[in-house]
Short mmCIF file of C-alpha atoms in Angstrom, two decimals:
data_model
loop_
_atom_site.label_atom_id
_atom_site.label_comp_id
_atom_site.label_asym_id
_atom_site.label_seq_id
_atom_site.Cartn_x
_atom_site.Cartn_y
_atom_site.Cartn_z
CA UNK A 955 -4.57 6.81 14.37
CA UNK A 956 -5.48 10.79 13.81
CA UNK A 957 -8.41 12.20 12.75
CA UNK A 958 -9.15 9.75 9.22
CA UNK A 959 -10.00 10.81 5.70
CA UNK A 960 -12.50 9.63 3.49
CA UNK A 961 -10.44 8.13 1.64
CA UNK A 962 -11.36 5.44 -1.99
CA UNK A 963 -9.22 3.12 -3.38
CA UNK A 964 -9.66 2.15 -6.49
CA UNK A 965 -7.24 0.59 -9.28
CA UNK A 966 -4.20 1.88 -10.99
CA UNK A 967 -4.79 2.87 -14.20
CA UNK A 968 -1.39 3.89 -16.54
CA UNK A 969 -2.45 7.61 -16.63
CA UNK A 970 -1.58 7.41 -12.05
CA UNK A 971 1.99 5.76 -13.23
CA UNK A 972 3.45 8.95 -12.55
CA UNK A 973 2.24 9.29 -9.15
CA UNK A 974 2.06 6.74 -8.42
CA UNK A 975 6.39 6.01 -8.56
CA UNK A 976 7.00 9.86 -6.88
CA UNK A 977 4.46 8.20 -3.48
CA UNK A 978 7.58 5.30 -3.86
CA UNK A 979 9.68 6.43 -4.31
CA UNK A 980 8.54 9.34 -1.37
CA UNK A 981 8.32 6.59 0.26
CA UNK A 982 11.94 5.45 -0.05
CA UNK A 983 10.91 2.00 -2.09
CA UNK A 984 11.94 0.64 -5.39
CA UNK A 985 10.10 -1.55 -7.16
CA UNK A 986 11.10 -3.29 -10.09
CA UNK A 987 8.87 -1.85 -13.39
CA UNK A 988 5.68 -0.61 -11.68
CA UNK A 989 3.27 -0.19 -15.22
CA UNK A 990 3.61 -3.64 -15.63
CA UNK A 991 2.46 -3.52 -12.05
CA UNK A 992 0.15 -1.47 -13.26
CA UNK A 993 -1.27 -3.07 -16.45
CA UNK A 994 -1.41 -6.15 -14.84
CA UNK A 995 -4.21 -4.81 -12.48
CA UNK A 996 -2.64 -5.42 -9.89
CA UNK A 997 -1.23 -1.98 -7.89
CA UNK A 998 -4.24 -0.70 -6.02
CA UNK A 999 -4.16 3.71 -5.27
CA UNK A 1000 -6.40 5.87 -2.49
CA UNK A 1001 -7.57 9.07 -3.47
CA UNK A 1002 -9.10 11.40 -1.48
CA UNK A 1003 -10.46 15.84 -1.17
CA UNK A 1004 -7.95 17.84 -1.20
CA UNK A 1005 -7.24 19.22 2.88
CA UNK A 1006 -5.87 22.41 1.62
CA UNK A 1007 -7.32 24.89 -1.13
CA UNK A 1008 -3.67 25.32 -2.13
CA UNK A 1009 -3.01 22.01 -3.30
CA UNK A 1010 -2.46 20.82 -6.71
CA UNK A 1011 -4.73 18.32 -7.92
CA UNK A 1012 -1.46 16.04 -8.35
CA UNK A 1013 -2.52 16.07 -4.51
CA UNK A 1014 -5.34 14.22 -5.01
CA UNK A 1015 -3.07 11.08 -4.61
CA UNK A 1016 -3.03 9.81 -1.05
CA UNK A 1017 -0.94 6.50 -1.48
CA UNK A 1018 -0.66 2.93 -3.46
CA UNK A 1019 0.15 -0.63 -2.20
CA UNK A 1020 1.63 -2.09 -4.95
CA UNK A 1021 0.50 -6.59 -4.83
CA UNK A 1022 2.18 -9.58 -7.40
CA UNK A 1023 -0.03 -12.55 -7.53
CA UNK A 1024 1.77 -15.80 -5.80
CA UNK A 1025 2.70 -17.68 -8.02
CA UNK A 1026 1.73 -21.49 -6.91
CA UNK A 1027 -1.43 -20.13 -3.21
CA UNK A 1028 -4.62 -17.84 -3.72
CA UNK A 1029 -3.42 -14.83 -2.89
CA UNK A 1030 -0.73 -11.18 -2.96
CA UNK A 1031 1.98 -10.66 -1.61
CA UNK A 1032 2.67 -7.11 -0.75
CA UNK A 1033 5.23 -5.06 -2.59
CA UNK A 1034 4.81 -1.98 -1.50
CA UNK A 1035 2.84 0.04 0.96
CA UNK A 1036 3.35 4.23 1.03
CA UNK A 1037 1.06 6.80 1.35
CA UNK A 1038 2.37 10.29 1.44
CA UNK A 1039 3.75 12.02 4.28
CA UNK A 1040 1.13 13.84 5.65
CA UNK A 1041 -1.79 11.79 5.49
CA UNK A 1042 0.22 9.16 7.18
CA UNK A 1043 -1.57 7.73 10.60
CA UNK A 1044 -5.06 8.61 8.99
CA UNK A 1045 -7.03 5.31 7.67
CA UNK A 1046 -5.09 5.44 3.90
CA UNK A 1047 -2.74 2.68 4.63
CA UNK A 1048 -5.32 0.64 6.61
CA UNK A 1049 -7.50 1.33 3.96
CA UNK A 1050 -5.35 -0.13 1.34
CA UNK A 1051 -4.37 -3.36 3.05
CA UNK A 1052 -8.08 -3.61 3.10
CA UNK A 1053 -9.21 -3.35 -0.53
CA UNK A 1054 -6.51 -6.00 -1.19
CA UNK A 1055 -7.68 -8.02 1.10
CA UNK A 1056 -10.89 -8.18 0.08
CA UNK A 1057 -9.59 -9.01 -3.56
CA UNK A 1058 -7.33 -11.55 -3.11
CA UNK A 1059 -9.02 -12.95 -0.20
CA UNK A 1060 -5.07 -13.47 1.58
CA UNK A 1061 -1.25 -11.37 1.75
CA UNK A 1062 1.07 -11.88 2.62
CA UNK A 1063 4.12 -8.93 3.27
CA UNK A 1064 7.33 -8.98 3.97
CA UNK A 1065 9.13 -5.87 5.92
CA UNK A 1066 11.53 -3.52 8.36
CA UNK A 1067 10.77 -4.23 12.30
CA UNK A 1068 10.18 0.09 11.56
CA UNK A 1069 6.85 -1.07 10.02
CA UNK A 1070 5.42 -4.38 12.35
CA UNK A 1071 3.32 -1.87 14.44
CA UNK A 1072 1.53 -1.73 10.60
CA UNK A 1073 0.99 -4.84 10.39
CA UNK A 1074 0.06 -5.50 13.82
CA UNK A 1075 -2.97 -3.29 13.62
CA UNK A 1076 -4.27 -4.76 10.01
CA UNK A 1077 -4.80 -8.29 12.44
CA UNK A 1078 -1.70 -9.46 10.13
CA UNK A 1079 0.35 -13.50 11.08
CA UNK A 1080 3.75 -12.00 11.94
CA UNK A 1081 6.53 -14.10 12.03
CA UNK A 1082 10.65 -13.14 12.33
CA UNK A 1083 12.69 -13.91 9.51
CA UNK A 1084 15.52 -12.88 10.34
CA UNK A 1085 17.34 -10.54 12.58
CA UNK A 1086 15.87 -7.58 11.45
CA UNK A 1087 12.96 -8.42 8.92
CA UNK A 1088 9.81 -10.46 9.24
CA UNK A 1089 6.71 -11.88 7.34
CA UNK A 1090 3.39 -10.96 7.82
CA UNK A 1091 0.32 -12.79 6.39
CA UNK A 1092 -3.60 -12.27 6.88
CA UNK A 1093 -7.05 -14.04 5.12
CA UNK A 1094 -9.75 -12.04 4.31
CA UNK A 1095 -12.39 -12.52 6.97
CA UNK A 1096 -15.47 -15.91 5.43
#
C-alpha cells in the first residue's frame, strides 16, 4: 500500500446516492437498488480531504461499501466495495471493510480472482467456489 490516506468512514445518507453510484459504476459493479441499501443503513462511504485544490467537492467521497444482512446468521455479505481509481491501494477499501466488520461482527464476500489479494490482505478465510470465483469470510476479533 502506498502512502495511506487519512479517511473517515460513515454510514451513507441519501445525499450520497449519486456519488455512491458513480463510484460503483467506475469500478464496473452493478448493485440493485442502491437507494434502498442506503435507506436501510447498509452502505458505508469513505471521505477524505481533497489532495489537489482543483478537485471538485464530489471528490471528497473516496469509496463505498454495500452490505446485505444475512437472513439466518449474524453479520452481513459484502455486495460491493469500490474506491475511486486514483485513491486505490491507499487504505480506503481496508477502512471501509474494517468499519463494516466493526458494526456487523462478521462479513462474507464473493469475488473474482483478480481481487483475491485484497481479501487475503484483510485476513479473510478464503475458499474456491468454482474455477473463477471465491468466497471469503472474516469475523471480528474478540
